[in-house]
Coordinates of C-alpha atoms in Angstrom, one line a residue:
K257 CA 18.3 -17.2 -1.3
S258 CA 14.7 -19.0 -1.7
V259 CA 11.8 -17.2 -2.3
K260 CA 8.2 -18.4 -1.2
I261 CA 5.1 -17.0 -2.8
E262 CA 1.8 -17.4 -1.7
L263 CA -0.9 -16.1 -4.4
S264 CA -4.6 -16.7 -5.4
G265 CA -6.1 -16.4 -8.8
F266 CA -8.4 -17.5 -11.4
V267 CA -7.8 -19.3 -14.4
S268 CA -10.6 -19.7 -17.3
N269 CA -9.8 -23.0 -18.9
D270 CA -9.1 -26.5 -17.4
T271 CA -5.7 -26.9 -19.1
D272 CA -3.8 -24.1 -17.1
Y273 CA -5.5 -25.4 -13.7
D274 CA -4.4 -29.0 -14.8
T275 CA -0.6 -27.9 -15.4
L276 CA -0.6 -26.4 -11.8
K277 CA -2.3 -29.4 -10.3
N278 CA 0.0 -31.9 -12.0
L279 CA 3.1 -30.0 -10.8
S280 CA 1.9 -30.0 -7.2
L281 CA 1.2 -33.5 -7.6
S282 CA 4.7 -34.5 -9.2
A283 CA 6.5 -37.2 -7.1
T284 CA 10.1 -35.7 -8.4
A285 CA 9.1 -31.8 -7.2
S286 CA 8.7 -30.8 -10.8
M287 CA 10.2 -27.0 -11.4
A288 CA 8.4 -24.9 -14.2
H289 CA 9.6 -21.1 -15.0
F290 CA 6.9 -18.9 -13.6
R291 CA 6.8 -15.3 -14.5
L292 CA 4.4 -13.4 -12.2
V293 CA 3.6 -10.0 -12.3
L294 CA 2.6 -8.5 -8.5
G295 CA 0.2 -5.9 -7.6
D296 CA 2.6 -3.2 -7.3
G297 CA 3.3 -3.6 -10.8
D298 CA 6.9 -5.3 -10.4
K299 CA 7.6 -9.0 -11.7
V300 CA 8.7 -12.0 -10.3
E301 CA 10.6 -14.8 -12.5
G302 CA 12.0 -17.6 -12.1
K303 CA 12.2 -21.6 -11.5
F304 CA 9.6 -22.6 -8.8
H305 CA 7.9 -25.9 -7.2
V306 CA 4.2 -25.8 -6.9
S307 CA 4.3 -26.6 -3.0
S308 CA 0.9 -26.7 -2.5
L309 CA -2.4 -26.1 -4.4
T310 CA -6.3 -25.6 -3.2
N311 CA -9.2 -25.6 -5.5
E312 CA -11.4 -22.8 -4.3
G313 CA -14.4 -23.4 -6.7
N314 CA -15.1 -24.3 -10.1
D315 CA -18.0 -22.7 -12.4
K316 CA -18.5 -22.7 -15.7
Q317 CA -16.2 -19.7 -16.4
G318 CA -13.0 -21.5 -14.8
V319 CA -11.2 -22.5 -11.7
T320 CA -10.6 -20.2 -8.5
F321 CA -7.2 -21.4 -6.6
S322 CA -4.8 -20.6 -4.2
C323 CA -1.2 -22.1 -4.6
S324 CA 2.5 -21.7 -2.8
L325 CA 5.3 -21.5 -5.1
D326 CA 9.1 -22.3 -3.6
S327 CA 11.8 -20.7 -5.7
T328 CA 14.6 -23.7 -6.6
G329 CA 17.3 -21.2 -7.7
A330 CA 18.0 -17.5 -8.4
V331 CA 14.7 -15.2 -9.0
T332 CA 14.8 -12.2 -10.7
V333 CA 12.7 -9.0 -9.4
G334 CA 11.9 -6.0 -11.6
A335 CA 9.4 -3.6 -13.3
V336 CA 7.3 -5.3 -15.8
S337 CA 8.8 -4.1 -19.4

């Protein structure tokens, strides 16, 4: 079973945003291990491909973005420990 997660966020440095950007632009559909904490306190963990990335705006403090992540295998869901 695959999972698609759509999210928005803020990164306070260019390095983190550049990592997402490079994953989204990769011609080989690069995957990365993500550990996400959801609004309800649960975590989702697994390998995902960044299928879309939108830069919503930059300022001196960082970058606001939205993106879609598609799982590429088993995903674990559970409480944050």
